[in-house]
Coordinates of C-alpha atoms in Angstrom, one line a residue:
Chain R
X1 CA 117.1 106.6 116.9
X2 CA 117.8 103.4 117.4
X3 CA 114.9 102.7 119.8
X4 CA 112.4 104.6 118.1
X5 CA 113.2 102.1 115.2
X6 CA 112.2 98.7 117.8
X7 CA 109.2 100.6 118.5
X8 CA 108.2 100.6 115.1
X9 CA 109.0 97.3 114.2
X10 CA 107.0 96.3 117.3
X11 CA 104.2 97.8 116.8
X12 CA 103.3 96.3 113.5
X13 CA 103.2 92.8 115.8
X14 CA 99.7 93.9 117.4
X15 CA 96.8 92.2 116.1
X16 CA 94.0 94.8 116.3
X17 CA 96.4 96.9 113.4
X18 CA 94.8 96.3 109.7
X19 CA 98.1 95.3 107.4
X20 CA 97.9 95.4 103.6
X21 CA 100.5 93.4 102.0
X22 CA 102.2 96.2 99.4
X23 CA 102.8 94.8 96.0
X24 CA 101.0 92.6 93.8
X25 CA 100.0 89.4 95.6
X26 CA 98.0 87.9 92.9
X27 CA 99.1 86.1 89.6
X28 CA 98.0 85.8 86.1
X29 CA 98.8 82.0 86.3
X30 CA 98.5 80.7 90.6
X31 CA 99.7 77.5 91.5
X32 CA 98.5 77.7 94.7
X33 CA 96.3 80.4 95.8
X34 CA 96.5 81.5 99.9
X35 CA 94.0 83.8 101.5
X36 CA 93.6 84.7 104.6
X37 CA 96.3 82.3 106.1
X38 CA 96.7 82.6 109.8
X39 CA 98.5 80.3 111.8
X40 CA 98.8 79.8 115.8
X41 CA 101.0 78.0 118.0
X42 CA 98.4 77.7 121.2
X43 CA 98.4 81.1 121.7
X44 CA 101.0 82.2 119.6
X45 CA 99.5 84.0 116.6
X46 CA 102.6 83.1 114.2
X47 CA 100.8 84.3 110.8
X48 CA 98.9 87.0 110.3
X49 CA 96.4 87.0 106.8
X50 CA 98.3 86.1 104.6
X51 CA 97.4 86.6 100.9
X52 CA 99.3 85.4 98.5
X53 CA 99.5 83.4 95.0
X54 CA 102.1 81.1 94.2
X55 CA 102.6 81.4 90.5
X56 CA 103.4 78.4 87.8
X57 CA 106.8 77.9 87.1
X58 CA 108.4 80.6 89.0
X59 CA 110.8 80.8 91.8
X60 CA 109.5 82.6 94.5
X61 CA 111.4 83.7 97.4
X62 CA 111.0 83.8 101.4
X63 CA 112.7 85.9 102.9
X64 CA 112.5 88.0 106.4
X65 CA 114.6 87.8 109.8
X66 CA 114.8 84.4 112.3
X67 CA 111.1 84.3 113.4
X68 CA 109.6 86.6 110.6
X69 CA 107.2 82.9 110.2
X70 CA 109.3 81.7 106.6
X71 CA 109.1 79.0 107.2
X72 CA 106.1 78.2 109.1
X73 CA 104.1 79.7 106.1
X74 CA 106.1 77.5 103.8
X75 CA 105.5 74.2 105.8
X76 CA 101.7 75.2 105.4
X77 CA 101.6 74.8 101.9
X78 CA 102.0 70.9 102.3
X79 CA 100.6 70.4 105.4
X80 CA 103.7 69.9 107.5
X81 CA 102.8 71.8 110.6
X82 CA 99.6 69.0 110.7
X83 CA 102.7 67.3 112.5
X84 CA 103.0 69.8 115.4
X85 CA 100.1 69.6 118.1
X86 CA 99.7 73.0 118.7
X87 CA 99.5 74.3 115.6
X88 CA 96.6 75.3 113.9
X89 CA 96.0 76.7 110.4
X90 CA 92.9 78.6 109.1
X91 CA 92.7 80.3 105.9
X92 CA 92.3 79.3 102.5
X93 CA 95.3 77.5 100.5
X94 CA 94.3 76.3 97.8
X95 CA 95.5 74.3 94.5
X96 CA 93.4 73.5 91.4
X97 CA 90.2 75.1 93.2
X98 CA 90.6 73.3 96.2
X99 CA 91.3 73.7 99.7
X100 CA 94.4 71.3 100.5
X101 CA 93.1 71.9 104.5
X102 CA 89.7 70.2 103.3
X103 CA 88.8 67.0 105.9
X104 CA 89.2 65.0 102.7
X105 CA 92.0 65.5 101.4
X106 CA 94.6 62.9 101.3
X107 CA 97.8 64.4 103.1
X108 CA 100.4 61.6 101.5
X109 CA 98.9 62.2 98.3
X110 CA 99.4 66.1 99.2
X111 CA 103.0 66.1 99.9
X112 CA 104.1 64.1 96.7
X113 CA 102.7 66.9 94.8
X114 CA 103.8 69.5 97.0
X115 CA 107.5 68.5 97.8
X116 CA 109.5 69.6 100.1
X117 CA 113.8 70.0 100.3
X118 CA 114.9 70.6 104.1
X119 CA 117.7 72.5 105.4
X120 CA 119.9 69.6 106.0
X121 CA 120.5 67.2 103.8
X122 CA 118.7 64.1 105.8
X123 CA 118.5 61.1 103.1
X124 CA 117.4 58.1 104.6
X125 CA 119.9 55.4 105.8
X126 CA 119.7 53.1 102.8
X127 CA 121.1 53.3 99.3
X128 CA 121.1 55.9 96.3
X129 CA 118.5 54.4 94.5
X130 CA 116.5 53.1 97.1
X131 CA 116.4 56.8 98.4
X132 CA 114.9 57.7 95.2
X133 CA 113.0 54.3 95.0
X134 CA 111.0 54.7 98.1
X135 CA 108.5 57.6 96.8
X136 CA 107.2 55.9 93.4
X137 CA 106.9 52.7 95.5
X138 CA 104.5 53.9 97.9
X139 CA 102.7 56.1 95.3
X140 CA 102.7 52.6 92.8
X141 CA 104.0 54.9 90.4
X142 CA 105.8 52.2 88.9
X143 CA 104.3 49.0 87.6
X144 CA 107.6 47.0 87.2
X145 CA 111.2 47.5 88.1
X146 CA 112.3 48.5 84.4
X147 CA 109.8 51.1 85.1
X148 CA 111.2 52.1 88.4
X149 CA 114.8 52.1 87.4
X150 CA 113.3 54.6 84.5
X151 CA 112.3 57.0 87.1
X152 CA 115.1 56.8 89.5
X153 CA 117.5 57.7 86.2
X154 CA 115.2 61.2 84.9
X155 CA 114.9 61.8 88.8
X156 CA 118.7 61.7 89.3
X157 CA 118.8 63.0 85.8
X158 CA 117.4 66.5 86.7
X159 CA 118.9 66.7 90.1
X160 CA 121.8 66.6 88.2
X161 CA 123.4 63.6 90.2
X162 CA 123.1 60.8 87.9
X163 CA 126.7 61.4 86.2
X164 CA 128.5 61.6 89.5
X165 CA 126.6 58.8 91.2
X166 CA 125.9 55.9 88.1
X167 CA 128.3 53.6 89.2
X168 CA 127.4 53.2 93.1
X169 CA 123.6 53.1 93.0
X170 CA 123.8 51.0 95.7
X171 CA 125.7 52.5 97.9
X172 CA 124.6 54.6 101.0
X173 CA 122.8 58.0 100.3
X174 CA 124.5 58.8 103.6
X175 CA 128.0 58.4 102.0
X176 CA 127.5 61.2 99.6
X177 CA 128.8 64.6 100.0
X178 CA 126.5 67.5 101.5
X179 CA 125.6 68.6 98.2
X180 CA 125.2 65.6 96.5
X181 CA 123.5 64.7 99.6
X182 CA 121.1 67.5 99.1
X183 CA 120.3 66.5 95.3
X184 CA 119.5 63.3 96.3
X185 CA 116.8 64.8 98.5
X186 CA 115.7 66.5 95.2
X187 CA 116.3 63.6 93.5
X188 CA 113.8 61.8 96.0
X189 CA 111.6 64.8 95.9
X190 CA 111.2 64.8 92.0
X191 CA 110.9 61.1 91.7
X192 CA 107.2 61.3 93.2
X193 CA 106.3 63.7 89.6
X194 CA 105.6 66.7 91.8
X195 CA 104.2 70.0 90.9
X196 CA 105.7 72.0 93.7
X197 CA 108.5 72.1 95.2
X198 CA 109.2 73.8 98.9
X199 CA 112.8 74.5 99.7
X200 CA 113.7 75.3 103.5
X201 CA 116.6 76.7 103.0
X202 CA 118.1 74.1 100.9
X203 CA 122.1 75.3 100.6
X204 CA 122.7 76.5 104.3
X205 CA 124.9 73.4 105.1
X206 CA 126.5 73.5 102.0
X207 CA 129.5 75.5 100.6
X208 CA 130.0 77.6 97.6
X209 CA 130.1 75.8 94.8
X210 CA 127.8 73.3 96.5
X211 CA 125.2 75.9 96.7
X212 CA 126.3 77.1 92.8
X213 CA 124.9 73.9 91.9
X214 CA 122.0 73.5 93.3
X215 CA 121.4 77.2 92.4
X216 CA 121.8 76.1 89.1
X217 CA 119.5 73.7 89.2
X218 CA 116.9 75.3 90.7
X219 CA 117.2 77.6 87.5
X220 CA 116.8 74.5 85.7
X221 CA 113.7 73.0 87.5
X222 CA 111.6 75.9 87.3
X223 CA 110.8 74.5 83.7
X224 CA 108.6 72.0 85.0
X225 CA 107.9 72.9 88.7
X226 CA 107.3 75.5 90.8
X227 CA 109.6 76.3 93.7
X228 CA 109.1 78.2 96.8
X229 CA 112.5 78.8 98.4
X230 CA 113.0 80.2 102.4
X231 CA 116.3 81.3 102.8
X232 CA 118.4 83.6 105.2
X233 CA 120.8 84.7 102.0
X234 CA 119.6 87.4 100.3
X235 CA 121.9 87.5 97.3
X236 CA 120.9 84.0 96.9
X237 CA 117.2 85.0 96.7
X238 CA 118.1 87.6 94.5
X239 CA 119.9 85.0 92.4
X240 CA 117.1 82.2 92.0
X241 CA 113.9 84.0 92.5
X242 CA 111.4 86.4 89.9
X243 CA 109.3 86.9 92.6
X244 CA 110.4 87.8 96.9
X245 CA 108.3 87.8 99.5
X246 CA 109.3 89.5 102.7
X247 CA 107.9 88.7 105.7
X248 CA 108.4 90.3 109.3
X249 CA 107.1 89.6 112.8
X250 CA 104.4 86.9 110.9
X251 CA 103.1 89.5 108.5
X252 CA 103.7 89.5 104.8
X253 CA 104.8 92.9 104.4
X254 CA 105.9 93.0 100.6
X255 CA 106.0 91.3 97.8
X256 CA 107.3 92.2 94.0
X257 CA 109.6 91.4 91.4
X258 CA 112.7 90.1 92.6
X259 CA 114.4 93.2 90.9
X260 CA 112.0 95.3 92.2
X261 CA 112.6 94.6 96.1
X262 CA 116.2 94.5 95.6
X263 CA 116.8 98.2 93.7
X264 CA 113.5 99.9 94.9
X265 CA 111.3 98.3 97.7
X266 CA 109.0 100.3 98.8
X267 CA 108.1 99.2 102.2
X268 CA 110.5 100.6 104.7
X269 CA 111.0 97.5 107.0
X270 CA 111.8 95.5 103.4
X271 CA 114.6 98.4 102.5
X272 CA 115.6 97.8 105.9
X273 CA 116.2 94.3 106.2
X274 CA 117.6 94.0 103.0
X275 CA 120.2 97.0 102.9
X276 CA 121.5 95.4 106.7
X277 CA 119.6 98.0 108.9
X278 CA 118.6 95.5 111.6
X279 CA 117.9 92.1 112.1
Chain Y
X1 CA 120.7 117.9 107.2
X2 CA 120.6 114.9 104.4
X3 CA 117.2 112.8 103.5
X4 CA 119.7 110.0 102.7
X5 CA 120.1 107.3 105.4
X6 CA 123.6 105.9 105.4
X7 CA 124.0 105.8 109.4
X8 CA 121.5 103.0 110.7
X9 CA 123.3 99.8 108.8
X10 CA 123.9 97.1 111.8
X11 CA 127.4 97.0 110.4
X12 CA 129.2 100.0 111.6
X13 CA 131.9 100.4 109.2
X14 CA 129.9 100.4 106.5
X15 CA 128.1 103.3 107.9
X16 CA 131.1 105.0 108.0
X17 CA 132.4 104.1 104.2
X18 CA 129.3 105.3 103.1
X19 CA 129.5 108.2 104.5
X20 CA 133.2 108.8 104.1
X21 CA 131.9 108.3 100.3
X22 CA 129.6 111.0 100.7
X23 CA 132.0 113.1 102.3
X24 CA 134.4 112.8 98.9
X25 CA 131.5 113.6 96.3
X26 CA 131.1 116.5 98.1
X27 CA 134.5 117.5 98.1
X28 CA 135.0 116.2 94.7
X29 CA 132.3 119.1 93.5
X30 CA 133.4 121.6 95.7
X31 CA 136.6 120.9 93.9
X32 CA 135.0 121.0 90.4
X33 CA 132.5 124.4 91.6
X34 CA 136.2 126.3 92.2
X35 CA 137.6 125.2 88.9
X36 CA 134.6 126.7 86.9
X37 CA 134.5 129.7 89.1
X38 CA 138.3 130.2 88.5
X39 CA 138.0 129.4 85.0
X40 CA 135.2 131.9 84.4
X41 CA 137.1 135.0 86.5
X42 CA 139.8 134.0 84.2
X43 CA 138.0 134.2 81.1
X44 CA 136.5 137.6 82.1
X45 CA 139.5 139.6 83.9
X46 CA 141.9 138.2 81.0
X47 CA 144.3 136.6 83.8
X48 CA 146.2 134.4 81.5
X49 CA 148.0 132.9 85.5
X50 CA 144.4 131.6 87.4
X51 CA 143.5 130.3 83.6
X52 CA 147.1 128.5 83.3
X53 CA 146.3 127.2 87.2
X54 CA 142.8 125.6 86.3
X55 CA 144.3 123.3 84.0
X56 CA 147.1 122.1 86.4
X57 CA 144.4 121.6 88.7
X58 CA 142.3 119.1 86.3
X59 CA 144.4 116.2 87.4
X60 CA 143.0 116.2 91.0
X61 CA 139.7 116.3 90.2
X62 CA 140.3 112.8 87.3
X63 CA 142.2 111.6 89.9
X64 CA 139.6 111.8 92.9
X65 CA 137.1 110.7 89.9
X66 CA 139.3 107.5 89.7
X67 CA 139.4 107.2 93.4
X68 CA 136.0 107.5 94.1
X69 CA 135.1 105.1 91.3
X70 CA 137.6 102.4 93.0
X71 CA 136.0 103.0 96.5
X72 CA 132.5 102.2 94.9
X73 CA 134.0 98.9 92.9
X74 CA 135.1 97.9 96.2
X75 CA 132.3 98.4 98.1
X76 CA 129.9 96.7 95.6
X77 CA 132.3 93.5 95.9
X78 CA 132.9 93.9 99.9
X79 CA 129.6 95.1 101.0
X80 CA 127.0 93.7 98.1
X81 CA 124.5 96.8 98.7
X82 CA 121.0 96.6 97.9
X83 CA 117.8 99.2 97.4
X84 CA 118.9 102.5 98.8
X85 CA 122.8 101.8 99.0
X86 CA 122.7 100.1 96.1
X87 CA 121.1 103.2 94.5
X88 CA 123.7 105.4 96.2
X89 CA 126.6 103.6 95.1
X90 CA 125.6 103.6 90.9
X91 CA 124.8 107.4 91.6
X92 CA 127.3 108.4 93.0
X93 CA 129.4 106.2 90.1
X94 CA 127.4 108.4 87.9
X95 CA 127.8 111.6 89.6
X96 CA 131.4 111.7 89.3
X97 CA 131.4 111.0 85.8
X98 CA 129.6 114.0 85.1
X99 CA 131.3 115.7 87.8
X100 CA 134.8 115.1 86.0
X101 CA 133.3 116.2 82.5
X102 CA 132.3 118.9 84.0
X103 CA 135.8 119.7 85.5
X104 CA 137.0 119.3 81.6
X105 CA 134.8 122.0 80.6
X106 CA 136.2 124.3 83.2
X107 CA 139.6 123.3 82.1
X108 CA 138.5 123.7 78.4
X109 CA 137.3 127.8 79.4
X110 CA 140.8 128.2 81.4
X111 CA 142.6 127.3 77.7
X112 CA 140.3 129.5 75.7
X113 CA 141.0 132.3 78.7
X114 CA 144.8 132.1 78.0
X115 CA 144.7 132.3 74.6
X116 CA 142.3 135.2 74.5
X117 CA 144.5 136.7 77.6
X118 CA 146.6 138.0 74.7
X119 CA 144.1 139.2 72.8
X120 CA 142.2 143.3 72.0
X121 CA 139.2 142.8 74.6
X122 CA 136.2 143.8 73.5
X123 CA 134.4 147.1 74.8
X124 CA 131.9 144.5 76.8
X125 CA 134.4 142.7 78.8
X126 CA 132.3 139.8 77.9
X127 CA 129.6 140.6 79.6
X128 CA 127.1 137.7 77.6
X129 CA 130.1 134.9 78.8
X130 CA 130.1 136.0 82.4
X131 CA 126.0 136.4 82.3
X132 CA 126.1 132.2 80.9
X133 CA 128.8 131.9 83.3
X134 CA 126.3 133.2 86.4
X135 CA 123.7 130.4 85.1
X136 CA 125.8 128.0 85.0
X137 CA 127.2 128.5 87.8
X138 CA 124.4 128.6 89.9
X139 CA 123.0 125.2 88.5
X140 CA 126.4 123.5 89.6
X141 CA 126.2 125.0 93.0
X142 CA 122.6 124.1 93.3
X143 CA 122.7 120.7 92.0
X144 CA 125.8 119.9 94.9
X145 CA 123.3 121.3 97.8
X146 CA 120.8 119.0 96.0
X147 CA 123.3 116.2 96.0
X148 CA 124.3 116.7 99.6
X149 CA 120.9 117.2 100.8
X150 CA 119.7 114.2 98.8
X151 CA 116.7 116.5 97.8
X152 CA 114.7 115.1 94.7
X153 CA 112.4 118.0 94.2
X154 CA 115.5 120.7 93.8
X155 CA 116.8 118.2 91.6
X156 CA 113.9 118.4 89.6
X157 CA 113.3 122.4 89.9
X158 CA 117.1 122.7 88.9
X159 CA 117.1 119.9 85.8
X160 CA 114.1 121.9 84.3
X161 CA 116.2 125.4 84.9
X162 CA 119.1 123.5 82.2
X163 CA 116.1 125.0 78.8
X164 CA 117.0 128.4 80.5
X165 CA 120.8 127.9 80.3
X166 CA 120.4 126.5 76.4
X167 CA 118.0 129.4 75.5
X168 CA 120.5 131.9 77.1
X169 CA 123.4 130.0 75.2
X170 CA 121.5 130.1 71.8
X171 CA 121.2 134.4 72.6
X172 CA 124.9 134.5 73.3
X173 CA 125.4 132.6 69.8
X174 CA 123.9 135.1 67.8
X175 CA 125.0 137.4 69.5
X176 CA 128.9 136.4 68.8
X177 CA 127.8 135.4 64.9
X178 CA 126.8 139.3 64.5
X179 CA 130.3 140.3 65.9
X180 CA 131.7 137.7 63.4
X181 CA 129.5 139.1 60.6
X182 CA 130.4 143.4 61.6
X183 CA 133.7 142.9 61.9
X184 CA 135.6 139.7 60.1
X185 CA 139.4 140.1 62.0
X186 CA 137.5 139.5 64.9
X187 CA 136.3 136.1 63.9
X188 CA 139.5 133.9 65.6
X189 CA 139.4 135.7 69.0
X190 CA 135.2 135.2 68.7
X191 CA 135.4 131.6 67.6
X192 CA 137.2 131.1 71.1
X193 CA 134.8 132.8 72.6
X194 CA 131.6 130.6 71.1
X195 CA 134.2 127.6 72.2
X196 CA 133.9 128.8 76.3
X197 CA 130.3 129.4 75.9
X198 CA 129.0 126.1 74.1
X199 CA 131.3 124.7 77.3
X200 CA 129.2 126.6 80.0
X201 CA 125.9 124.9 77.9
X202 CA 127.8 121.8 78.4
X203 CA 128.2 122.2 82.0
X204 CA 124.8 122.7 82.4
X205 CA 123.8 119.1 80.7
X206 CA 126.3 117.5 83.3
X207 CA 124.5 119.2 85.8
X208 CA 121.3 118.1 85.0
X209 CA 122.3 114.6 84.7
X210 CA 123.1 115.2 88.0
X211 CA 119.8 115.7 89.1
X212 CA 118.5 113.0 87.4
X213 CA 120.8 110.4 89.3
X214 CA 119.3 112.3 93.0
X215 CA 115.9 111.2 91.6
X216 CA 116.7 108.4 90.6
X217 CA 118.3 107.9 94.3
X218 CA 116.0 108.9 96.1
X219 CA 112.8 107.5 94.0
X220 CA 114.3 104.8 92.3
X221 CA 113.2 105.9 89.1
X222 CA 115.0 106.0 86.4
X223 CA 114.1 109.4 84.5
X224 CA 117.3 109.9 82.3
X225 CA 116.1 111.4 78.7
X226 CA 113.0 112.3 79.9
X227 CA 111.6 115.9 79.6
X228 CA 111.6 117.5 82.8
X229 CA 108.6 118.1 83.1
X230 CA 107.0 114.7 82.3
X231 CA 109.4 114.0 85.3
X232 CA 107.3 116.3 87.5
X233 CA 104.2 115.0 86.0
X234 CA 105.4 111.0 86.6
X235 CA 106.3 112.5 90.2
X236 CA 103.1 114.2 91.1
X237 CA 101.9 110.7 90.1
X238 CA 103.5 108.6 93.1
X239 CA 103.0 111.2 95.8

């Protein structure tokens, strides 16, 4: 039984099969709008078509085993893989009508509204506020330092730091705790006024009530942003996300109401992966 | 050989506690299947001992009701189940419940077997009780293969065989109210009688609840207080 299950989950990696995504990909209300994404490494086909919207203000969530291409899809919608050599993108992503792979488009300018969270905590050795300082300066969101100290407040504000951190401003980022660590990176990340915001998984360094928190605010920050979260717990997708996206072997395979895939998916390699069948 | 697939999780022990949960519903409505069939042969052979019997036997089925619930808690906190399993575990929370109600019925027919044990019996041997009894019967014993089989469509064929049961009740009503109306002395020993039959009816709700939570496992749709057959036709829809 158990082989005749690798053979099916192997045979949805050949190219030449036609996949359909099951489940509503498409929004009332897209943030960003993919089509047709496919990604390679050399010769690596890593993504395979994959159609999705992002919606406005919602949590979505990535999830799918070690190598399902999470996290590769979600570095696409910002333009991180442009960093990797071999990678190549081709597709459509797009936000407000336009393609964010367009020749024109300004990358730095890309990323500040398309933010991204990493998986470790990695703020950058210098203090608190000039962690959260460095974004608006290089953006000249800020025309004078009353200004600046303004934005470093709301942006320590929402990550929910600025009570427990008030008093040291100018002390190193690097001395904080791994979840205060972690919302100082979305600290720094909001500071640039994003629209989106990419989390790789944000809370796998951190413990419980670490991750509580950030959970939490997450919850909170969907009021004004949209978040796209990868991450390899599933009761935490279940927890911060309306809509999951499950992807396997580079293919999106289903995507729903977060709800929905977690009582009544209706893919089998979904009900598999999430009810601990393989992977 | 069960549709439901318990045995493929990567953990292995929690293949085998769903399973061994399994194994317990099943035994839980074999239990209950007994205590109706004793109650009923109790009711119609006036044996005032196997009617006494069925309701010292009603603790073991609450108690594996109890048990069975505690074994789901725990595996909800332990195991956090999702889709499927998740859908197993609230049926089978459900399943019990109606499964113990059930049980209570049964128990219910023992009492009114004892006390009309004592009793003139009537020239039919009640014939109409042990007819309802049949139905009723039958839909429990159906429903469990349904159960253990994890077979949607019996579910459905058997939930929409519960009007059949009512109808036949509502026959064996008037029946009883002419006896009442013919022959007033007899109204006591009759009243128990209506008592053990409006508990068969009963028994055939729990058993189509039932049925309800085996589509609802197995389709994930929820189609309690829904008529039957709009269940078929919402069905018929998906496949």
């Amino acid at each position: 039984m158990e082989n005749s299950n690798t053979a099916e989950y192997n045979s949805i990696d050949t190219d030449d099969q036609p996949h359909k995504t099951v489940g509503q990909v498409t929004v009332d209300n897209p943030r960003i709008i993919c089509r047709g994404v496919n990604v390679y490494y050399d010769e690596k086909h890593a993504i395979h078509d994959v159609t999705i919207d992002i919606g406005s203000n919602e949590v979505i969530a990535m999830i799918g085993p070690s190598g399902c291409g999470k996290s590769t899809f979600l570095r696409c919608l910002n333009r991180m893989n442009d960093t990797i050599a071999s990678c190549k993108v081709s597709g459509d992503i797009l936000i407000d009508d336009r393609n964010i792979y367009d020749k024109n488009m300004d990358v730095v300018l890309l990323r500040a509204r398309v933010g991204m969270v990493f998986q470790k905590p990695n703020p950058f050795p210098k203090s608190i506020y000039e962690n959260v300082a460095f974004g608006p300066r290089i953006h000249g969101l800020a025309n004078n330092k009353a200004e600046l100290d303004e934005i470093i407040h709301t942006s320590l504000e929402k990550a929910g730091l600025f009570k427990e951190v008030k008093d040291r401003l100018d002390q190193p980022g690097t001395a904080l705790s791994g979840g205060q660590q972690q919302r100082l990176c979305i600290a720094r990340a909001i500071a640039v006024d994003p629209e989106v915001i990419l989390m790789d998984e944000p809370c796998s360094a951190l413990d419980p009530i670490a991750t509580a928190i950030i959970e939490q605010l997450i919850d909170e920050l969907r009021e004004q942003y949209t978040i796209v979260i990868v991450t390899h717990s599933m009761q935490q997708a279940a927890r911060v996300s309306q809509r999951t996206a499950y992807f396997h072997l580079g293919k999106l395979i289903e995507v729903g109401p977060t709800e929905q895939i977690f009582t009544n998916p209706q893919h089998k390699l979904t009900e598999d992966y999430i009810t601990g069948r393989f992977g | 050989m069960s549709n439901l697939d318990i045995n493929h999780h990567t953990h292995k022990q929690f293949n085998t506690e769903l399973k061994d949960l399994h194994n317990q519903v099943l035994a839980m409505g074999g239990l209950v299947e007994q205590q109706l069939a004793d109650a009923l042969a109790a009711l119609t052979d006036g044996d005032r001992t196997r009617g006494d019997a069925v309701n010292n036997n009603d603790y073991k089925v609450n108690a594996m009701d109890v048990t069975i619930d505690e074994e789901c808690a725990q595996i909800l906190a332990l195991r956090q189940p999702a889709a499927s399993d998740l859908r197993f575990i609230v049926s089978v929370i459900k399943t019990t419940t109606d499964m113990e109600r059930i049980g209570d019925e049964a128990a219910k027919i023992a009492r009114m077997a004892v006390q009309l044990a004592d009793q003139e019996r009537p020239k039919n041997n009640y014939a109409e009780i042990e007819h309802l009894g049949q139905k009723a019967q039958q839909m429990v014993r159906d429903t469990l293969n349904a159960f253990a089989r994890t077979d949607a469509e019996a579910a459905l064929e058997i939930a929409q065989k519960d009007a059949k049961v009512d109808r036949e009740y509502e026959a064996v009503l008037r029946q009883l109210i002419t006896y009442m109306m013919e022959d007033p002395r007899s109204i006591r020993r009759v009243l128990d009688v209506i008592w053990a039959a409006r508990a068969l009816e009963r028994i055939g709700d729990h058993a189509k609840n039932i049925c309800e939570y085996i589509i609802y496992l197995v389709n994930g749709k929820d189609v309690r207080h829904t008529h039957p057959d709009e269940i078929a036709h919402e069905l018929s829809k998906e496949n």
